Short mmCIF file of C-alpha atoms and ligand atoms in Angstrom, two decimals:
data_model
loop_
_atom_site.label_atom_id
_atom_site.label_comp_id
_atom_site.label_asym_id
_atom_site.label_seq_id
_atom_site.Cartn_x
_atom_site.Cartn_y
_atom_site.Cartn_z
CA MET A 233 0.00 0.00 0.00
CA ASN A 234 1.27 3.47 -0.87
CA VAL A 235 -0.11 6.47 0.97
CA LYS A 236 0.50 10.07 -0.05
CA ILE A 237 0.06 12.31 2.98
CA ALA A 238 -0.47 16.06 3.12
CA LEU A 239 -0.07 17.69 6.52
CA LEU A 240 -1.83 20.94 7.37
CA GLY A 241 0.05 22.60 10.21
CA CYS A 242 3.36 21.77 11.78
CA GLY A 243 3.02 23.29 15.24
CA THR A 244 2.78 21.45 18.56
CA VAL A 245 0.76 18.46 17.34
CA GLY A 246 1.86 18.53 13.68
CA SER A 247 5.56 18.31 14.62
CA GLY A 248 4.75 15.41 16.99
CA VAL A 249 2.96 13.56 14.18
CA LEU A 250 5.96 14.09 11.89
CA GLU A 251 8.23 12.68 14.59
CA LEU A 252 6.08 9.57 15.03
CA LEU A 253 5.78 8.95 11.29
CA THR A 254 9.54 9.27 10.89
CA LEU A 255 10.26 7.06 13.90
CA GLN A 256 7.83 4.33 12.85
CA ARG A 257 8.51 4.36 9.10
CA GLU A 258 10.89 1.37 9.00
CA SER A 259 8.81 -0.91 11.17
CA LEU A 260 5.60 -0.02 9.31
CA GLU A 261 7.21 -0.69 5.97
CA ALA A 262 8.51 -4.04 7.18
CA SER A 263 5.46 -5.25 9.13
CA MET A 264 2.61 -3.95 6.97
CA ASP A 265 4.12 -3.56 3.55
CA LEU A 266 3.09 0.04 3.92
CA HIS A 267 4.86 2.82 2.09
CA PHE A 268 3.98 6.39 2.76
CA SER A 269 5.32 9.76 1.80
CA ILE A 270 4.69 13.17 3.33
CA ASP A 271 4.44 15.19 0.17
CA SER A 272 3.52 18.61 1.44
CA ILE A 273 3.18 20.56 4.69
CA LEU A 274 1.00 23.67 4.86
CA VAL A 275 2.04 26.50 7.21
CA ARG A 276 1.33 30.25 7.35
CA ASP A 277 4.88 31.48 7.66
CA LYS A 278 7.66 29.42 6.09
CA ALA A 279 10.33 31.63 7.68
CA ARG A 280 9.45 30.18 11.10
CA TYR A 281 10.60 26.73 9.93
CA LYS A 282 13.97 27.71 8.41
CA GLU A 283 16.47 24.87 8.48
CA ALA A 284 13.88 22.32 9.63
CA PRO A 285 14.58 18.92 8.02
CA PHE A 286 11.23 19.15 6.18
CA GLU A 287 11.80 22.71 4.91
CA ASN A 288 11.60 21.60 1.25
CA LEU A 289 8.06 20.21 1.84
CA LEU A 290 6.60 23.47 3.16
CA THR A 291 4.00 25.45 1.30
CA THR A 292 1.66 28.31 2.11
CA ASP A 293 -0.63 27.53 -0.85
CA PHE A 294 -3.42 25.04 -0.05
CA ASP A 295 -4.60 24.68 -3.67
CA GLU A 296 -1.05 23.83 -4.72
CA LEU A 297 -0.94 21.19 -1.95
CA LEU A 298 -4.20 19.67 -3.16
CA LYS A 299 -2.92 19.47 -6.75
CA GLY A 300 -0.46 16.84 -5.46
CA LYS A 301 -3.55 14.55 -5.05
CA PRO A 302 -2.88 13.32 -1.49
CA ASP A 303 -4.68 10.16 -0.33
CA LEU A 304 -4.78 11.40 3.24
CA LEU A 305 -4.99 14.92 4.62
CA ILE A 306 -4.01 15.40 8.27
CA GLU A 307 -5.49 18.71 9.45
CA LEU A 308 -3.66 20.22 12.43
CA ILE A 309 -3.99 23.96 11.87
CA GLY A 310 -6.99 24.29 14.22
CA GLY A 311 -9.80 26.88 14.27
CA ILE A 312 -12.88 27.06 12.09
CA GLU A 313 -11.70 28.84 8.95
CA PRO A 314 -9.83 28.15 6.75
CA ALA A 315 -9.75 24.58 8.19
CA ARG A 316 -13.41 23.98 7.27
CA THR A 317 -12.97 25.11 3.65
CA TYR A 318 -9.76 23.12 3.23
CA ILE A 319 -11.30 19.92 4.61
CA LEU A 320 -14.44 20.24 2.46
CA LYS A 321 -12.34 20.83 -0.67
CA ALA A 322 -10.12 17.84 0.10
CA ILE A 323 -13.14 15.59 0.69
CA GLU A 324 -14.62 16.64 -2.68
CA GLN A 325 -11.38 15.45 -4.22
CA GLY A 326 -11.77 12.03 -2.53
CA CYS A 327 -9.15 12.63 0.13
CA HIS A 328 -9.47 10.86 3.50
CA ILE A 329 -9.18 13.11 6.56
CA ILE A 330 -7.68 12.97 10.02
CA THR A 331 -8.21 15.95 12.30
CA ALA A 332 -7.70 16.99 15.92
CA ASN A 333 -9.94 20.01 15.47
CA LYS A 334 -12.71 19.89 18.12
CA ASP A 335 -13.78 23.48 17.41
CA LEU A 336 -14.53 22.64 13.80
CA LEU A 337 -16.23 19.29 14.50
CA ALA A 338 -18.41 20.72 17.27
CA GLU A 339 -19.60 23.60 15.10
CA HIS A 340 -19.64 21.98 11.63
CA GLY A 341 -19.31 18.25 12.25
CA TYR A 342 -22.61 17.43 10.61
CA GLU A 343 -21.72 19.27 7.38
CA ILE A 344 -18.28 17.65 7.24
CA PHE A 345 -19.46 14.10 7.89
CA LYS A 346 -22.32 14.48 5.43
CA LYS A 347 -19.89 15.51 2.72
CA ALA A 348 -17.49 12.71 3.70
CA ASN A 349 -20.32 10.21 3.42
CA GLU A 350 -21.29 11.50 -0.03
CA HIS A 351 -17.71 11.11 -1.21
CA HIS A 352 -17.06 7.79 0.60
CA VAL A 353 -14.11 9.03 2.58
CA SER A 354 -13.28 8.54 6.24
CA ILE A 355 -12.77 11.09 9.01
CA GLY A 356 -10.49 10.15 11.90
CA PHE A 357 -10.92 12.42 14.91
CA GLU A 358 -9.61 10.53 17.94
CA ALA A 359 -7.37 13.46 18.91
CA SER A 360 -10.26 15.93 19.03
CA VAL A 361 -11.29 14.95 22.60
CA GLY A 362 -9.08 13.85 25.47
CA GLY A 363 -5.72 14.10 23.66
CA GLY A 364 -4.04 10.76 24.28
CA ILE A 365 -7.12 9.14 25.87
CA PRO A 366 -8.74 6.70 23.41
CA ILE A 367 -12.40 7.69 23.80
CA ILE A 368 -13.74 8.28 20.28
CA LYS A 369 -13.08 4.78 18.98
CA PRO A 370 -14.83 2.99 21.89
CA LEU A 371 -17.83 5.31 21.46
CA LYS A 372 -18.01 4.49 17.75
CA ASP A 373 -17.32 0.76 18.14
CA SER A 374 -17.48 -1.40 21.25
CA LEU A 375 -19.73 0.85 23.37
CA ARG A 376 -21.99 1.87 20.52
CA ASN A 377 -24.90 -0.26 21.68
CA GLY A 378 -24.13 -0.07 25.38
CA GLY A 379 -27.10 2.15 26.17
CA ILE A 380 -25.02 5.11 27.31
CA HIS A 381 -27.19 7.38 29.45
CA ARG A 382 -24.66 9.59 31.19
CA ILE A 383 -21.27 11.13 30.48
CA GLU A 384 -19.09 12.96 32.98
CA GLY A 385 -15.81 14.48 31.90
CA ILE A 386 -12.92 16.60 32.99
CA VAL A 387 -11.93 17.48 29.44
CA ASN A 388 -9.96 20.70 29.77
CA GLY A 389 -6.47 20.36 31.20
CA THR A 390 -5.97 24.12 31.56
CA CYS A 391 -8.98 24.52 33.89
CA ASN A 392 -8.09 21.40 35.84
CA TYR A 393 -4.54 22.64 36.26
CA ILE A 394 -5.69 26.08 37.50
CA LEU A 395 -8.23 24.64 39.96
CA THR A 396 -5.70 22.07 41.22
CA ARG A 397 -3.08 24.75 41.86
CA MET A 398 -5.65 26.94 43.61
CA THR A 399 -6.46 24.00 45.88
CA GLU A 400 -3.02 22.60 46.65
CA SER A 401 -1.09 25.88 46.87
CA ASP A 402 -3.76 28.24 48.15
CA LYS A 403 -3.36 30.48 45.10
CA THR A 404 -5.90 32.96 43.82
CA TYR A 405 -7.47 32.41 40.38
CA GLN A 406 -5.20 35.07 38.82
CA GLU A 407 -2.04 33.61 40.39
CA ALA A 408 -2.89 30.08 39.26
CA LEU A 409 -3.76 31.32 35.75
CA SER A 410 -0.41 33.17 35.48
CA GLU A 411 1.40 30.05 36.63
CA ALA A 412 -0.48 27.91 34.09
CA MET A 413 0.54 30.33 31.32
CA ALA A 414 4.18 30.40 32.45
CA SER A 415 4.40 26.60 32.53
CA GLY A 416 2.68 26.10 29.17
CA PHE A 417 -0.62 24.72 30.52
CA ALA A 418 -2.58 27.78 29.37
CA GLU A 419 -2.40 29.73 26.13
CA SER A 420 -1.70 33.47 26.05
CA ASN A 421 -5.41 33.95 25.35
CA PRO A 422 -7.04 31.39 27.66
CA HIS A 423 -10.62 32.58 27.05
CA SER A 424 -11.97 29.49 25.31
CA ASP A 425 -10.54 27.26 28.07
CA VAL A 426 -11.56 29.19 31.20
CA SER A 427 -14.97 30.21 29.82
CA GLY A 428 -15.89 26.52 29.39
CA LEU A 429 -16.28 26.82 25.59
CA ASP A 430 -13.52 24.31 24.86
CA SER A 431 -15.10 21.76 27.21
CA ALA A 432 -18.53 22.43 25.68
CA ARG A 433 -17.20 21.73 22.19
CA LYS A 434 -15.63 18.48 23.34
CA LEU A 435 -18.88 17.52 25.07
CA CYS A 436 -20.71 18.14 21.77
CA ILE A 437 -18.55 15.52 20.10
CA LEU A 438 -18.92 12.96 22.91
CA SER A 439 -22.64 13.54 23.31
CA THR A 440 -23.33 13.39 19.57
CA LEU A 441 -21.55 10.04 19.31
CA ALA A 442 -22.98 8.58 22.52
CA PHE A 443 -26.62 9.52 21.92
CA SER A 444 -26.72 9.66 18.08
CA LYS A 445 -28.30 13.12 18.16
CA ARG A 446 -27.12 16.37 16.65
CA ILE A 447 -25.73 18.22 19.69
CA THR A 448 -24.36 21.69 18.96
CA PRO A 449 -22.55 24.09 21.34
CA LYS A 450 -25.56 26.38 21.68
CA LEU A 451 -27.51 23.51 23.29
CA ILE A 452 -24.96 23.23 26.09
CA TYR A 453 -25.41 25.19 29.29
CA THR A 454 -21.88 26.55 29.74
CA LYS A 455 -20.29 28.13 32.76
CA GLY A 456 -16.53 28.41 33.16
CA ILE A 457 -14.19 28.80 36.10
CA GLU A 458 -13.60 32.57 36.03
CA GLN A 459 -16.00 33.19 38.91
CA ILE A 460 -14.38 30.59 41.19
CA ASP A 461 -12.33 32.52 43.71
CA TYR A 462 -9.96 31.79 46.55
CA GLU A 463 -12.79 31.69 49.12
CA ASN A 464 -14.81 29.12 47.13
CA ILE A 465 -11.81 26.81 46.92
CA GLN A 466 -11.00 27.28 50.63
CA LEU A 467 -14.60 26.53 51.64
CA ALA A 468 -14.60 23.33 49.59
CA LYS A 469 -11.18 22.37 50.90
CA SER A 470 -12.14 22.88 54.52
CA ASN A 471 -14.92 20.33 53.93
CA GLY A 472 -12.59 17.79 52.29
CA LEU A 473 -13.96 18.54 48.79
CA LYS A 474 -12.53 19.82 45.49
CA ILE A 475 -13.99 22.07 42.79
CA LYS A 476 -13.54 20.92 39.19
CA LEU A 477 -14.96 21.93 35.83
CA VAL A 478 -17.15 19.05 34.68
CA ALA A 479 -18.77 18.38 31.31
CA LEU A 480 -21.99 16.49 31.97
CA ALA A 481 -24.52 14.88 29.66
CA ILE A 482 -27.63 13.02 30.84
CA HIS A 483 -30.01 11.21 28.51
CA PHE A 484 -33.49 10.06 29.44
CA ASP A 485 -36.62 9.53 27.34
CA GLN A 486 -36.04 11.72 24.32
CA LYS A 487 -34.48 14.46 26.43
CA ILE A 488 -30.81 15.32 26.75
CA TYR A 489 -29.21 17.64 29.30
CA ASN A 490 -25.75 18.91 28.38
CA ALA A 491 -23.79 21.20 30.63
CA VAL A 492 -20.31 22.39 31.44
CA ARG A 493 -20.20 23.74 34.97
CA PRO A 494 -17.99 23.88 38.03
CA CYS A 495 -18.94 21.01 40.35
CA VAL A 496 -17.98 20.06 43.85
CA ILE A 497 -16.30 16.66 43.88
CA GLY A 498 -16.37 14.43 46.94
CA PRO A 499 -13.57 12.02 47.89
CA ASN A 500 -15.57 8.97 46.74
CA HIS A 501 -15.80 10.16 43.16
CA PRO A 502 -12.96 9.01 40.85
CA PHE A 503 -12.54 12.59 39.54
CA TYR A 504 -11.33 13.61 43.03
CA SER A 505 -7.87 12.27 42.18
CA ILE A 506 -7.72 13.63 38.60
CA ASP A 507 -5.54 16.66 39.11
CA HIS A 508 -3.29 19.08 37.23
CA GLU A 509 -3.43 18.77 33.43
CA TYR A 510 -4.96 15.30 33.51
CA ASN A 511 -8.36 14.56 31.97
CA GLY A 512 -10.92 11.93 32.89
CA ILE A 513 -14.02 10.69 31.09
CA ARG A 514 -16.64 8.49 32.74
CA LEU A 515 -19.36 6.74 30.77
CA TYR A 516 -22.47 5.17 32.30
CA GLY A 517 -24.21 2.53 30.19
CA HIS A 518 -27.25 0.32 30.80
CA SER A 519 -25.33 -2.74 29.66
CA PHE A 520 -21.72 -2.11 30.65
CA GLY A 521 -22.22 -0.18 33.90
CA LYS A 522 -19.48 2.38 34.42
CA ILE A 523 -16.26 2.88 32.53
CA GLN A 524 -13.63 5.48 33.22
CA LEU A 525 -10.66 6.53 31.14
CA SER A 526 -8.07 9.02 32.25
CA GLY A 527 -4.76 10.35 31.03
CA LYS A 528 -3.07 13.31 29.44
CA GLY A 529 -5.73 15.29 27.63
CA ALA A 530 -3.36 17.41 25.57
CA GLY A 531 0.29 17.95 24.72
CA LYS A 532 2.47 17.23 21.73
CA MET A 533 3.07 13.49 21.94
CA PRO A 534 -0.18 12.30 23.61
CA THR A 535 -2.20 14.12 20.95
CA ALA A 536 0.14 13.05 18.14
CA SER A 537 -0.22 9.43 19.24
CA ALA A 538 -4.03 9.69 18.86
CA VAL A 539 -3.53 11.08 15.32
CA PHE A 540 -1.06 8.30 14.60
CA GLY A 541 -3.62 5.71 15.76
CA ASP A 542 -6.10 7.13 13.23
CA PHE A 543 -3.39 6.90 10.57
CA LEU A 544 -2.86 3.20 11.35
CA ASP A 545 -6.62 2.59 11.22
CA TYR A 546 -6.75 4.24 7.81
CA CYS A 547 -3.87 2.05 6.60
CA HIS A 548 -5.53 -1.09 7.97
CA GLY A 549 -8.75 -0.12 6.21
CA LYS A 550 -10.45 0.18 9.58
CA SER A 551 -11.61 3.79 9.44
CA ASP A 552 -15.32 3.65 8.86
CA LYS A 553 -16.83 5.40 5.91
CA VAL A 554 -20.24 5.48 7.52
CA LEU A 555 -21.70 8.71 8.81
CA SER A 556 -20.85 8.35 12.48
CA TYR A 557 -21.87 11.89 13.31
CA SER A 558 -25.62 11.94 13.62
CA GLY A 559 -27.97 14.33 11.96
CA ASP A 560 -30.93 13.33 14.16
CA LYS A 561 -32.54 16.45 15.58
CA ASP A 562 -35.47 14.59 17.10
CA PHE A 563 -34.96 15.19 20.82
CA SER A 564 -35.54 17.82 23.48
CA SER A 565 -32.54 19.63 24.78
CA LEU A 566 -32.63 20.63 28.45
CA GLN A 567 -30.84 23.61 29.99
CA ILE A 568 -31.72 22.56 33.51
CA ASN A 569 -30.54 19.37 35.19
CA PRO A 570 -33.52 16.98 35.25
CA GLU A 571 -32.30 14.84 38.15
CA ALA A 572 -33.04 15.37 41.81
CA THR A 573 -29.48 15.62 42.98
CA ARG A 574 -27.11 16.88 45.64
CA TRP A 575 -26.11 20.53 45.67
CA ILE A 576 -23.59 22.58 47.56
CA LEU A 577 -24.35 26.26 48.11
CA GLN A 578 -21.38 28.38 49.05
CA ILE A 579 -21.74 31.73 50.75
CA THR A 580 -18.25 33.08 51.17
CA LYS A 581 -19.06 36.05 53.42
CA THR A 582 -20.44 35.52 56.90
CA PRO A 583 -24.20 36.04 56.75
CA SER A 584 -25.87 38.07 59.47
CA ALA A 585 -28.14 36.22 61.92
CA ASP A 586 -31.14 37.50 59.97
CA GLU A 587 -29.68 36.37 56.63
CA LEU A 588 -28.83 32.96 58.04
CA GLY A 589 -32.41 32.66 59.25
CA ARG A 590 -33.66 33.48 55.74
CA ILE A 591 -31.32 30.93 54.19
CA LEU A 592 -32.53 28.19 56.53
CA GLN A 593 -36.13 29.19 55.98
CA THR A 594 -35.65 29.00 52.20
CA PHE A 595 -34.65 25.36 52.34
CA SER A 596 -36.33 24.39 55.62
CA ASP A 597 -38.39 21.51 54.19
CA HIS A 598 -35.23 19.78 53.02
CA LYS A 599 -32.45 17.74 54.50
CA LEU A 600 -29.67 20.24 54.99
CA SER A 601 -26.20 20.10 56.38
CA ILE A 602 -24.49 23.37 57.14
CA HIS A 603 -20.78 23.81 57.73
CA GLN A 604 -19.19 27.06 58.80
CA ASN A 605 -15.57 27.58 57.82
CA PRO A 606 -13.71 28.33 61.07
CA VAL A 607 -11.23 30.61 59.32
CA SER A 608 -13.32 32.58 56.85
CA ASN A 609 -16.71 31.99 58.51
CA GLY A 610 -18.15 31.30 55.05
CA ILE A 611 -21.14 28.97 54.87
CA HIS A 612 -21.15 25.68 53.02
CA LEU A 613 -24.65 24.31 52.69
CA GLU A 614 -25.41 20.81 51.40
CA ILE A 615 -28.88 19.90 50.12
CA GLU A 616 -29.94 16.39 49.13
CA ASP A 617 -32.28 15.25 46.36
CA PHE A 618 -33.13 18.66 45.07
CA LEU A 619 -34.31 19.56 41.59
CA GLU A 620 -32.44 22.39 39.88
CA SER A 621 -35.72 24.02 38.87
CA ASP A 622 -36.68 24.25 42.60
CA LEU A 623 -33.22 25.47 43.45
CA ILE A 624 -33.40 28.31 40.93
CA GLU A 625 -36.79 29.35 42.28
CA ARG A 626 -35.65 29.41 45.90
CA LEU A 627 -32.38 31.14 45.13
CA SER A 628 -34.23 33.94 43.37
CA LEU A 629 -36.39 34.31 46.50
CA LEU A 630 -33.28 34.43 48.63
CA ARG A 631 -31.71 37.08 46.41
CA GLU A 632 -34.86 39.16 46.79
CA TRP A 633 -34.72 38.82 50.59
CA CYS A 634 -30.96 39.25 51.00
CA PRO A 635 -29.66 40.98 47.84
CA GLN A 636 -26.22 41.54 49.36
CA ILE A 637 -25.35 37.87 49.90
CA ASN A 638 -23.63 36.02 47.12
CA VAL A 639 -24.59 32.34 46.79
CA LEU A 640 -22.74 30.03 44.44
CA PRO A 641 -24.71 26.83 43.76
CA MET A 642 -22.72 23.84 42.54
CA LEU A 643 -23.64 20.26 41.68
CA TYR A 644 -22.13 17.78 44.11
CA LEU A 645 -20.69 14.62 42.58
CA ASN A 646 -19.64 11.97 45.07
N1 NAP B 718 -1.75 21.33 21.42
C1 NAP B 718 -2.45 20.37 22.00
O1 NAP B 718 -2.08 19.86 23.06
C2 NAP B 718 -3.71 19.87 21.36
C3 NAP B 718 -4.45 18.85 21.99
C4 NAP B 718 -5.61 18.35 21.38
C5 NAP B 718 -6.03 18.88 20.18
N2 NAP B 718 -5.29 19.90 19.60
C6 NAP B 718 -5.77 20.43 18.34
O2 NAP B 718 -4.76 20.21 17.35
C7 NAP B 718 -4.81 21.26 16.38
C8 NAP B 718 -3.42 21.88 16.27
O3 NAP B 718 -3.06 22.44 17.51
P1 NAP B 718 -1.53 22.88 17.83
O4 NAP B 718 -1.46 23.06 19.30
O5 NAP B 718 -0.58 21.94 17.18
O6 NAP B 718 -1.47 24.31 17.12
P2 NAP B 718 -0.19 25.23 16.87
O7 NAP B 718 0.96 24.76 17.70
O8 NAP B 718 -0.62 26.62 17.00
O9 NAP B 718 0.20 24.94 15.34
C9 NAP B 718 -0.62 25.34 14.29
C10 NAP B 718 0.10 25.05 12.98
O10 NAP B 718 -0.83 25.32 11.93
C11 NAP B 718 -0.32 26.32 11.06
N3 NAP B 718 -1.44 27.18 10.68
C12 NAP B 718 -2.32 27.78 11.48
N4 NAP B 718 -3.23 28.48 10.76
C13 NAP B 718 -2.89 28.29 9.48
C14 NAP B 718 -3.44 28.76 8.26
N5 NAP B 718 -4.50 29.56 8.22
N6 NAP B 718 -2.85 28.38 7.12
C15 NAP B 718 -1.76 27.57 7.14
N7 NAP B 718 -1.20 27.10 8.27
C16 NAP B 718 -1.76 27.46 9.42
C17 NAP B 718 0.72 27.07 11.86
O11 NAP B 718 1.65 27.63 10.96
P3 NAP B 718 2.55 28.91 11.38
O12 NAP B 718 3.50 28.39 12.42
O13 NAP B 718 3.24 29.28 10.13
O14 NAP B 718 1.62 29.95 11.90
C18 NAP B 718 1.31 25.92 12.71
O15 NAP B 718 2.25 25.20 11.96
C19 NAP B 718 -5.90 22.22 16.87
O16 NAP B 718 -7.11 21.89 16.25
C20 NAP B 718 -5.99 21.93 18.35
O17 NAP B 718 -7.27 22.24 18.89
C21 NAP B 718 -4.17 20.39 20.16
#
């Protein structure tokens, strides 16, 4: 088999993919009778790659690259445009695709897979969620009929790193963010990470595959970590809990709830020990029970290895040509958690006796446990089996009664 490869992008992940292809060439040629060539590499600025061993393969002209009639296009430039246009053009020419681009798949996955189906080409996208964690393939293959009804994920390493550092080193949000930037765990513009958008886009991909419905980012209730401050972390910590950004999808009847939101994690939940840049994804299925995968959710070599796995699948003829990205819009999307669940309400400033009375009165018909932080005097209130719709109603009452107190409600996973 001879494979002509065109690579779009040679940055963090692209350079890792080149390294793996170079390293594995001999053994692949010997064991699989596979011959491949990297014919062309698209970048924006050739000057940045002066004296690189692949300098002669560089181009800034996509149409020129496509004229070389590659069999396989590996897209690692990221972003929506021009990646979308390039991929669609390549598909029309019968080119198979591998991409790590979660932004593009979350926003335009349906369009891309529809076109791929029309032109009988495959799309490999293992690297789009969870970096080196193999989650896409199990969702498409072995777990496909497992009756998945719930997904929980820590899918953004930047947020997990920031929250971990705030917890273990008593840093403020700004201090932990600066540290994450300095050590390469956050980009210079971290907006899409800390706002929850990146997690929401990854959840779109997981949820679409798991439930065979067309889930788009606008259907996902999204809240990031920017409002989590030092006091919130300290209150959780003083109760033996951690705060983490969780992507959550729940399916029941024809309804699907998708959310990205900071949650309080108890010590019995496996996410409690997923710290720093690590990611974790937990699937709940009617037939298989619970499965959890964890590992490095980003980085040059973990992500490159997921791309390389897709490359091997393509060479083995294993990449499916079937539309695996559903177009089914027949479901109700919920913005409010449908389950009666546990909640933690954090009030970081000491309430007055009157305010405390109001708080207790608001939730008096429910099983409550209240903890007061001995240092900050903040209040940490736990409520069992409570519907989010009821919670919203009672919190709005409370805000009317005590407009000056700031209550942060968080889902409690334990
Ligand atoms: N980094 C990770 O850990 C990670 C993890 C999972 C998924 N991903 C995904 O992998 C993809 C690549 O990420 P990365 O971190 O490798 O990005 P990166 O380091 O910024 O590299 C991007 C590469 O693409 C080229 N490029 C960007 N825009 C281009 C354009 N319009 N035309 C031609 N070339 C262009 C850049 O060329 P110049 O250098 O000339 O600008 C550079 O070579 C993204 O979709 C990202 O979401 C990354």
